[in-house]
JSON list of C-alpha atoms in Angstrom, two decimals:
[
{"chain": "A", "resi": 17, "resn": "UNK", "atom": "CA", "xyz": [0.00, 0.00, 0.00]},
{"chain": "A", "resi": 18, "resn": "UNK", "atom": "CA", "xyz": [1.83, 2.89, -1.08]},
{"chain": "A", "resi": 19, "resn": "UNK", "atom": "CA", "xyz": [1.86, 6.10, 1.57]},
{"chain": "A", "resi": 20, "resn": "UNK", "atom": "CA", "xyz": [1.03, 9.69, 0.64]},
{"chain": "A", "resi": 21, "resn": "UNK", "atom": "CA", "xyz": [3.87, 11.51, -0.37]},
{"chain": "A", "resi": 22, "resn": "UNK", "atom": "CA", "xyz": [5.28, 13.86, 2.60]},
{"chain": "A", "resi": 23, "resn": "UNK", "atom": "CA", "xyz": [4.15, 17.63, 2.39]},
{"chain": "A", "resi": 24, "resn": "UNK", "atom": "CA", "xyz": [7.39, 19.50, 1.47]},
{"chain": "A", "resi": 25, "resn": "UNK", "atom": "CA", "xyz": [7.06, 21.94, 3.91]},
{"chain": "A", "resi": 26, "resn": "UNK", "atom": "CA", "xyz": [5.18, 21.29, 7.70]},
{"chain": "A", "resi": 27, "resn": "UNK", "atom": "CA", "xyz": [2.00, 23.58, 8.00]},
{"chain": "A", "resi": 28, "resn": "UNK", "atom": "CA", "xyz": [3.25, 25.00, 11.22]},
{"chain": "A", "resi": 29, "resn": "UNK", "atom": "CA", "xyz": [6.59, 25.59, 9.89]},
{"chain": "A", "resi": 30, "resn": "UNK", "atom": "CA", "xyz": [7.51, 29.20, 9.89]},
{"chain": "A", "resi": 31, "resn": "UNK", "atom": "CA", "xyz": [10.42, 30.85, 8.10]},
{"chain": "A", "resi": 32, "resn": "UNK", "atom": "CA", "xyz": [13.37, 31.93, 10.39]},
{"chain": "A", "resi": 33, "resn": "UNK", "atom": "CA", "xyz": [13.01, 35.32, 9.06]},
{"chain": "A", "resi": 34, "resn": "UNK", "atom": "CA", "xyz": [9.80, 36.18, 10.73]},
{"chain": "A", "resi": 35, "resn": "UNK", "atom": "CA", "xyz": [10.76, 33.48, 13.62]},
{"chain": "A", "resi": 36, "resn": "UNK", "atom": "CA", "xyz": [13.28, 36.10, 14.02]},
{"chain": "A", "resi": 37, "resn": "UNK", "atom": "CA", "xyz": [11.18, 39.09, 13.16]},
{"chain": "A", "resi": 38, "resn": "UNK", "atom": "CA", "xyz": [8.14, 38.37, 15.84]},
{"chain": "A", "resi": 39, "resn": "UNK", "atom": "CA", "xyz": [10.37, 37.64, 18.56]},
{"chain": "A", "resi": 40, "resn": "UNK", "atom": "CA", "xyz": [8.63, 37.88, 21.63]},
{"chain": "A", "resi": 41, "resn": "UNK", "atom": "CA", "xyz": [11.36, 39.36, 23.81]},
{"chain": "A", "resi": 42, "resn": "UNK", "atom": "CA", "xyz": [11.97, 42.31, 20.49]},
{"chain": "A", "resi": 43, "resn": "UNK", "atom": "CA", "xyz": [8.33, 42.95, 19.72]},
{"chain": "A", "resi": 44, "resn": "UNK", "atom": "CA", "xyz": [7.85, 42.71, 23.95]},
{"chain": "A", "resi": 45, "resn": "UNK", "atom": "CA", "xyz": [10.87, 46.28, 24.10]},
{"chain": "A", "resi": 46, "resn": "UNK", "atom": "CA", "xyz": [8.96, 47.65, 21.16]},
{"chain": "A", "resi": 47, "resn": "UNK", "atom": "CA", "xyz": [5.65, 48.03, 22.78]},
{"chain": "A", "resi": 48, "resn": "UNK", "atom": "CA", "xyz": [7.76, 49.11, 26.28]},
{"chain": "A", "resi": 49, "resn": "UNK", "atom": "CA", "xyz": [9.48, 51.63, 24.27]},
{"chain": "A", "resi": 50, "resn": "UNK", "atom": "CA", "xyz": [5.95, 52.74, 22.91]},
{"chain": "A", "resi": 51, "resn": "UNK", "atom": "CA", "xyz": [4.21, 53.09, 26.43]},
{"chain": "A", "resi": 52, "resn": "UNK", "atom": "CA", "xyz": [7.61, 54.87, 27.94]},
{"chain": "A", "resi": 53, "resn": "UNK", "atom": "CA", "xyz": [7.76, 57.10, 25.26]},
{"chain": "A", "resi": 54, "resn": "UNK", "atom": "CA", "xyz": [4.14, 57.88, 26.04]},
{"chain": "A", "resi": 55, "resn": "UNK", "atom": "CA", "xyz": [4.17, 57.92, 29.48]},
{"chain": "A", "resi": 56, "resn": "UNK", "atom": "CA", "xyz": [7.08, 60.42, 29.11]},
{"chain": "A", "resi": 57, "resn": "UNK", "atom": "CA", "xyz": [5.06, 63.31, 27.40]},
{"chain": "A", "resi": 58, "resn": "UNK", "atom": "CA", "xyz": [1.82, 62.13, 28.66]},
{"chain": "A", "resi": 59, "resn": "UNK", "atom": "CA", "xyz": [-0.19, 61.10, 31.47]},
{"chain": "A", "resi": 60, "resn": "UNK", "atom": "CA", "xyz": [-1.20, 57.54, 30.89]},
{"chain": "A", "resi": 61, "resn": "UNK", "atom": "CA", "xyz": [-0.14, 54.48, 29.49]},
{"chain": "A", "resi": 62, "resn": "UNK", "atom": "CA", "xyz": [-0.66, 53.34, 26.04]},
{"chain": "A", "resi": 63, "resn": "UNK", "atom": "CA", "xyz": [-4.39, 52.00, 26.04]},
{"chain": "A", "resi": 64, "resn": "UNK", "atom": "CA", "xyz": [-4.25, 48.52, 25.05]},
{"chain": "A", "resi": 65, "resn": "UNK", "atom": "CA", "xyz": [-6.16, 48.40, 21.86]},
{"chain": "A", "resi": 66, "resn": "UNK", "atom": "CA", "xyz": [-3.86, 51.29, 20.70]},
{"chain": "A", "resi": 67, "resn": "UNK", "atom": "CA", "xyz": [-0.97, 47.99, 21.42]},
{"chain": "A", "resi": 68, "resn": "UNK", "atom": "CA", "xyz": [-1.92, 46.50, 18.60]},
{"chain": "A", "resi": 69, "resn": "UNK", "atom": "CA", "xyz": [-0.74, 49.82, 16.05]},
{"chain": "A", "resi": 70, "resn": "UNK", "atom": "CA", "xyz": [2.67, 49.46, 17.14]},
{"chain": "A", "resi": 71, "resn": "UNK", "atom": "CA", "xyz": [3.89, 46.41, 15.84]},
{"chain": "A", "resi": 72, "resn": "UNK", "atom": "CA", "xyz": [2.42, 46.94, 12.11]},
{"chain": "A", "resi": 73, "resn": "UNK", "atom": "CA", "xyz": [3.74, 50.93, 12.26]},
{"chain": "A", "resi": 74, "resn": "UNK", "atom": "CA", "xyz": [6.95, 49.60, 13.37]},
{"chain": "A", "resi": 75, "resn": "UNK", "atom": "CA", "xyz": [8.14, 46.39, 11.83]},
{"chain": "A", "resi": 76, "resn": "UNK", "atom": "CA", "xyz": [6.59, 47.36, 8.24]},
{"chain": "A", "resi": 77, "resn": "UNK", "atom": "CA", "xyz": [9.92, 48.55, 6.72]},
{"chain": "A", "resi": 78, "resn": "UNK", "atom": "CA", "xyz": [8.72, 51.55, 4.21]},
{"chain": "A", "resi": 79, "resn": "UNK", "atom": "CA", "xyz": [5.93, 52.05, 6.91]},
{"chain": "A", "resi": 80, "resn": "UNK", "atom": "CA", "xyz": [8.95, 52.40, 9.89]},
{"chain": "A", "resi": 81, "resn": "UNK", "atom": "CA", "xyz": [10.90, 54.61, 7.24]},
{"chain": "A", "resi": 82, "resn": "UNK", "atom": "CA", "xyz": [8.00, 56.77, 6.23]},
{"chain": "A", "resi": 83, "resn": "UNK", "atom": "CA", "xyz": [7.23, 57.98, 9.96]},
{"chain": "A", "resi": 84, "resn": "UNK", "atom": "CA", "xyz": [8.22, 61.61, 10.35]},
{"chain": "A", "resi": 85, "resn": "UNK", "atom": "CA", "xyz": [11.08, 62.65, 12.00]},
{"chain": "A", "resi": 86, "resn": "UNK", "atom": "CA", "xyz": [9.37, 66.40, 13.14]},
{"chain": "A", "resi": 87, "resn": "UNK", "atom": "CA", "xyz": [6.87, 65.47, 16.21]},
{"chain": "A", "resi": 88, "resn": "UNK", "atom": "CA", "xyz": [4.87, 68.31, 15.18]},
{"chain": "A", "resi": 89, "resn": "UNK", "atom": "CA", "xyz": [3.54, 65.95, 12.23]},
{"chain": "A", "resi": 90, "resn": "UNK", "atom": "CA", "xyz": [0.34, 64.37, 13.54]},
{"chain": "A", "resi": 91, "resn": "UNK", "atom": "CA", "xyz": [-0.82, 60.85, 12.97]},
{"chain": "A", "resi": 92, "resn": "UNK", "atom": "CA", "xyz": [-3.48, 62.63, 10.69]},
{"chain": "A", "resi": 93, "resn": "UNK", "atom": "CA", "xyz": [-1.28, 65.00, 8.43]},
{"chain": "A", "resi": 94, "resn": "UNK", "atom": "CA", "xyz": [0.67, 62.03, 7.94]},
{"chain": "A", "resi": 95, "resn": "UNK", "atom": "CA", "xyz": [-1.98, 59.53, 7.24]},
{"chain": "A", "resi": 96, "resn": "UNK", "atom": "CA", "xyz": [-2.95, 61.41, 4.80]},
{"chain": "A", "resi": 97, "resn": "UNK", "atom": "CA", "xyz": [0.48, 62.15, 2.99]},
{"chain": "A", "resi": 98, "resn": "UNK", "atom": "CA", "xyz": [1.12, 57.77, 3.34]},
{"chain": "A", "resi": 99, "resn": "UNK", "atom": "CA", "xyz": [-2.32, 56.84, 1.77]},
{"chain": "A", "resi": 100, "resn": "UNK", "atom": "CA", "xyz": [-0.68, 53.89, -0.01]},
{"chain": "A", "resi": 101, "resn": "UNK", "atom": "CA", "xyz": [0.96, 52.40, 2.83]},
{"chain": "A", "resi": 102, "resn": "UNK", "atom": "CA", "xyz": [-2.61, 52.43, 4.71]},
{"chain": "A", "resi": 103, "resn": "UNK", "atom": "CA", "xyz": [-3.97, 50.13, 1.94]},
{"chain": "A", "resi": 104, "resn": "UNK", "atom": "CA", "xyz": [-3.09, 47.23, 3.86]},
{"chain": "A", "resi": 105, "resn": "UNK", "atom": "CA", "xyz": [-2.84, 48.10, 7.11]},
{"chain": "A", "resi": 106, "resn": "UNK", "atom": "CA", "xyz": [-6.21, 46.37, 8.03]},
{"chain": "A", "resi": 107, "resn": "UNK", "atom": "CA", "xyz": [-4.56, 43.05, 7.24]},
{"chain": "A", "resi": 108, "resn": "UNK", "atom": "CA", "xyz": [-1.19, 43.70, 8.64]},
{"chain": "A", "resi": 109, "resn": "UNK", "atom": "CA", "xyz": [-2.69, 45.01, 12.39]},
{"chain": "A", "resi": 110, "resn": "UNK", "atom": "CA", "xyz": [-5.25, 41.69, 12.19]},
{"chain": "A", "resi": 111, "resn": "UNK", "atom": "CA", "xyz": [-1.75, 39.40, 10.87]},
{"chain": "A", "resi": 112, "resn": "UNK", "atom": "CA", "xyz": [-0.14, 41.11, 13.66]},
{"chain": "A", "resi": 113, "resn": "UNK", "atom": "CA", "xyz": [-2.59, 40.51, 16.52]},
{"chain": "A", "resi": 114, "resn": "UNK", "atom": "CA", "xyz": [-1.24, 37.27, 17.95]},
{"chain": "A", "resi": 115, "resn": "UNK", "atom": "CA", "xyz": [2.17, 38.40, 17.91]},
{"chain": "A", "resi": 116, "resn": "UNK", "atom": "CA", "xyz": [0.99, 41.31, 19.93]},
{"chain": "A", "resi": 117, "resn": "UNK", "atom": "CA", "xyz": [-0.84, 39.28, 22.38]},
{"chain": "A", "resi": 118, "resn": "UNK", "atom": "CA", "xyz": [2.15, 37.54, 22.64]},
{"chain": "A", "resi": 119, "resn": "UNK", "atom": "CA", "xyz": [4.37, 40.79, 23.35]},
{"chain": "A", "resi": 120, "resn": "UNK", "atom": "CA", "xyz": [1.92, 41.71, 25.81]},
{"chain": "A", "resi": 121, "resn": "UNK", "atom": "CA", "xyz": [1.64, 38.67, 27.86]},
{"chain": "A", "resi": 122, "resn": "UNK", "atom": "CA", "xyz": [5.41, 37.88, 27.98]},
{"chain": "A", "resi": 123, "resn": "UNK", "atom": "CA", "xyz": [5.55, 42.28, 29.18]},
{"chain": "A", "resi": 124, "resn": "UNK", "atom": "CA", "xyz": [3.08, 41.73, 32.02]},
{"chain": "A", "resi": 125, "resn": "UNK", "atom": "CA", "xyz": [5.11, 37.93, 32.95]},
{"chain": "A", "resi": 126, "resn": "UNK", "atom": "CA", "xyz": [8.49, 39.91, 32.58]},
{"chain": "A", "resi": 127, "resn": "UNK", "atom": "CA", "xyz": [7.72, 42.68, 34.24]},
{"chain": "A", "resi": 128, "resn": "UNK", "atom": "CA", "xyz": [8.44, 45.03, 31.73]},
{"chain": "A", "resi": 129, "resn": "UNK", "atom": "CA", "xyz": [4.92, 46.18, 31.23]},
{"chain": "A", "resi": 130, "resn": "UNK", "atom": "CA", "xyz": [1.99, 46.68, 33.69]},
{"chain": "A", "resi": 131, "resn": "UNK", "atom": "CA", "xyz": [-0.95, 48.08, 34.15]},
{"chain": "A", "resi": 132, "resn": "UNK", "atom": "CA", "xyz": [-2.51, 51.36, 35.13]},
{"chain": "A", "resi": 133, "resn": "UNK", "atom": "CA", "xyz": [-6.05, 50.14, 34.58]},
{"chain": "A", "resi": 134, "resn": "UNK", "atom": "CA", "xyz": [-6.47, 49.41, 31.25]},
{"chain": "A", "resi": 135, "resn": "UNK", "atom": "CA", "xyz": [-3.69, 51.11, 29.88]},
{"chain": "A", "resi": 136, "resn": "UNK", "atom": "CA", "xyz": [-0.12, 49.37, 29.18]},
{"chain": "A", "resi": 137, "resn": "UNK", "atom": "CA", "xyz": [2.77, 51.11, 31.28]},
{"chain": "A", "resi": 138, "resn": "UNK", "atom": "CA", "xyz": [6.46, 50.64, 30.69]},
{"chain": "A", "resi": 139, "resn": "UNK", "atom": "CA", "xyz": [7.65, 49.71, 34.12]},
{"chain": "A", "resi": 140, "resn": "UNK", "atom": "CA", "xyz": [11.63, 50.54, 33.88]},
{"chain": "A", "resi": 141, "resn": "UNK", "atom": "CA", "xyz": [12.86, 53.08, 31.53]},
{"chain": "A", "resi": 142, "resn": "UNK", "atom": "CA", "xyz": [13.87, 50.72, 28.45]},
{"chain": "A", "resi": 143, "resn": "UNK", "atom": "CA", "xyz": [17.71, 50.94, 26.73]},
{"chain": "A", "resi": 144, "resn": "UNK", "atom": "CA", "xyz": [18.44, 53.33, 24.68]},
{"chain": "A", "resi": 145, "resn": "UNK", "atom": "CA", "xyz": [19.57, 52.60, 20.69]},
{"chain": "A", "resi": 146, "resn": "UNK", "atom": "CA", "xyz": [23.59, 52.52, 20.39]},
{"chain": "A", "resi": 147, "resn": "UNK", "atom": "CA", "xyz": [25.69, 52.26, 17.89]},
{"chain": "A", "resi": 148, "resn": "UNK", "atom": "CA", "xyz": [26.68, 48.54, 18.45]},
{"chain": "A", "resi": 149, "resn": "UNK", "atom": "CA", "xyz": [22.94, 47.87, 18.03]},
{"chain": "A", "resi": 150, "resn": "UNK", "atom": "CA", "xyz": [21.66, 46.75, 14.12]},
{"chain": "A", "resi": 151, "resn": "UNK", "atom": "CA", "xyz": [20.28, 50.08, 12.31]},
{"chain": "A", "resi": 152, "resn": "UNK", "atom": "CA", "xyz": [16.94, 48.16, 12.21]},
{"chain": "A", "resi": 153, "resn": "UNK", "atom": "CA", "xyz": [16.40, 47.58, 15.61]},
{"chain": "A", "resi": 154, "resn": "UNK", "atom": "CA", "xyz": [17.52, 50.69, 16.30]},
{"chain": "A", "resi": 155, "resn": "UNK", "atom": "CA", "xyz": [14.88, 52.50, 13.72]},
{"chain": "A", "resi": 156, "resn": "UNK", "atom": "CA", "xyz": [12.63, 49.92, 15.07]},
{"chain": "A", "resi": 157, "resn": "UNK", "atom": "CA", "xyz": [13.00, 51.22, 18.73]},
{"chain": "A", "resi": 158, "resn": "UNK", "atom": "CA", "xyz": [13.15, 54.94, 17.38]},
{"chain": "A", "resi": 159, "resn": "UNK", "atom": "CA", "xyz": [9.53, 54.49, 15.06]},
{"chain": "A", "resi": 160, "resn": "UNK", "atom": "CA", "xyz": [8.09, 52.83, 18.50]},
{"chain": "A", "resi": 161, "resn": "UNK", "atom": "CA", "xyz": [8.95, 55.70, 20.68]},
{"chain": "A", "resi": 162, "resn": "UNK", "atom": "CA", "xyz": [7.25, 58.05, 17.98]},
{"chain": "A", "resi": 163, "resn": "UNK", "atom": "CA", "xyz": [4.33, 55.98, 17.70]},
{"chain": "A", "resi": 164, "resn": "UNK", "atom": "CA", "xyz": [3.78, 56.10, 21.28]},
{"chain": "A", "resi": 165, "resn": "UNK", "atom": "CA", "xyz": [3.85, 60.32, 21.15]},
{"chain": "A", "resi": 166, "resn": "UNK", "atom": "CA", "xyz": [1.50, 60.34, 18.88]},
{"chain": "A", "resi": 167, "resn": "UNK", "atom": "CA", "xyz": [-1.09, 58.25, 21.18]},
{"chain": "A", "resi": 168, "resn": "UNK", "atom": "CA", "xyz": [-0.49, 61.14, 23.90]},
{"chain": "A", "resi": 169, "resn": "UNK", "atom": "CA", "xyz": [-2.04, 64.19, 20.73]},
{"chain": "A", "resi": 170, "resn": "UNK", "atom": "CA", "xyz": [-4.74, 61.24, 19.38]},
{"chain": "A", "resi": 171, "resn": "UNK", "atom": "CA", "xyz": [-7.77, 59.41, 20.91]},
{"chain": "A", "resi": 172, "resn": "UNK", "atom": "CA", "xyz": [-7.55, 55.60, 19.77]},
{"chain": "A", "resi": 173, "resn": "UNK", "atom": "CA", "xyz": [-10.67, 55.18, 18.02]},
{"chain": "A", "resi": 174, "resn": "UNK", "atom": "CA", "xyz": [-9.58, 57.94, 15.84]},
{"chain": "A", "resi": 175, "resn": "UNK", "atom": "CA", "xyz": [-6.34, 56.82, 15.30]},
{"chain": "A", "resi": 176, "resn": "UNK", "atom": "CA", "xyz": [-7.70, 52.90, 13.82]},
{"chain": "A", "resi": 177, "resn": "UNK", "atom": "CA", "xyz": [-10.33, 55.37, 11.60]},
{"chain": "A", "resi": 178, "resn": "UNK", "atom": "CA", "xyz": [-7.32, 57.42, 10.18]},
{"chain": "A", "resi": 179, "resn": "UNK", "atom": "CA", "xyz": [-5.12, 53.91, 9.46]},
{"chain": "A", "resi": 180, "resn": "UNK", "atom": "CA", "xyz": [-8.24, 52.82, 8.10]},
{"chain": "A", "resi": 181, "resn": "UNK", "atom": "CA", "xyz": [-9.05, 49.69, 10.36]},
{"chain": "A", "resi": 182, "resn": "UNK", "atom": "CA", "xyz": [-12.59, 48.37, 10.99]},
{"chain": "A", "resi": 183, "resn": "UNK", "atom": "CA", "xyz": [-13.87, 51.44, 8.88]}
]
């Protein structure tokens, strides 16, 4: 009786590259560097549903690159201006959701994140970038800290209607 032939690659396989990219421990310091980087202009943590922007804004390479470097551009002005990049942002927060509830959970198990409520709090001041450190982690960790301004000068629900999610 002759067997069926072996898939060539196992359903649950994933490729090292986003093994590597979706890191718990990485995307874990991105959304600390988000909620200290609010908490730092701001008076609250990042509100959790507002979590689940910061991964997409800041592992999407032209999405990372296209964030402004003047923090007197809002998330609207530039929202606007980066209409293309929004096209698929519906699919990349809802591809990104488990690796955020990941993140999340292994923050509040760590220690690295609490919670003030229902907002997400950053509860040690996290590294700053060096020199020694890749240049994409270290845009990563700059586009997270800018991210998590802009929650401090925009309500959540507005921010998923200007990305365009759930609209």
């Amino acid at each position: 009786m002759s067997q069926p032939p072996e898939p060539l690659v196992s359903p649950v396989a994933r490729a090292p590259e986003a093994m590597a990219l979706f890191n718990t421990v990485l995307t874990t310091e991105l959304l600390v560097n988000a909620c200290w980087a609010k908490a730092q202009n701001g008076t609250t943590g990042l509100a959790w549903p507002a979590a689940y922007l910061i991964l997409p804004l800041t592992l999407h390479p032209q999405t990372r690159d296209s964030l402004p470097r003047d923090r007197r551009i809002t998330l609207a002005r530039w929202a606007v201006r980066n209409h293309d990049l929004l096209a698929d942002m519906e699919f990349r927060v809802a591809n990104m959701a488990l690796p955020t509830k990941r993140a999340i959970r292994h923050g509040l198990r760590s220690k690295r994140l609490g919670l003030d409520g229902t907002n997400l709090v950053a509860l040690a001041r996290p590294k700053n970038a060096t020199s020694k450190w890749p240049t994409e982690l270290s845009d990563s960790v700059k586009a997270a800290r800018f991210c998590g301004q802009w929650f401090n000068a925009v309500e959540t629900h507005l921010a998923f209607e200007l990305l365009g999610i759930g609209g």
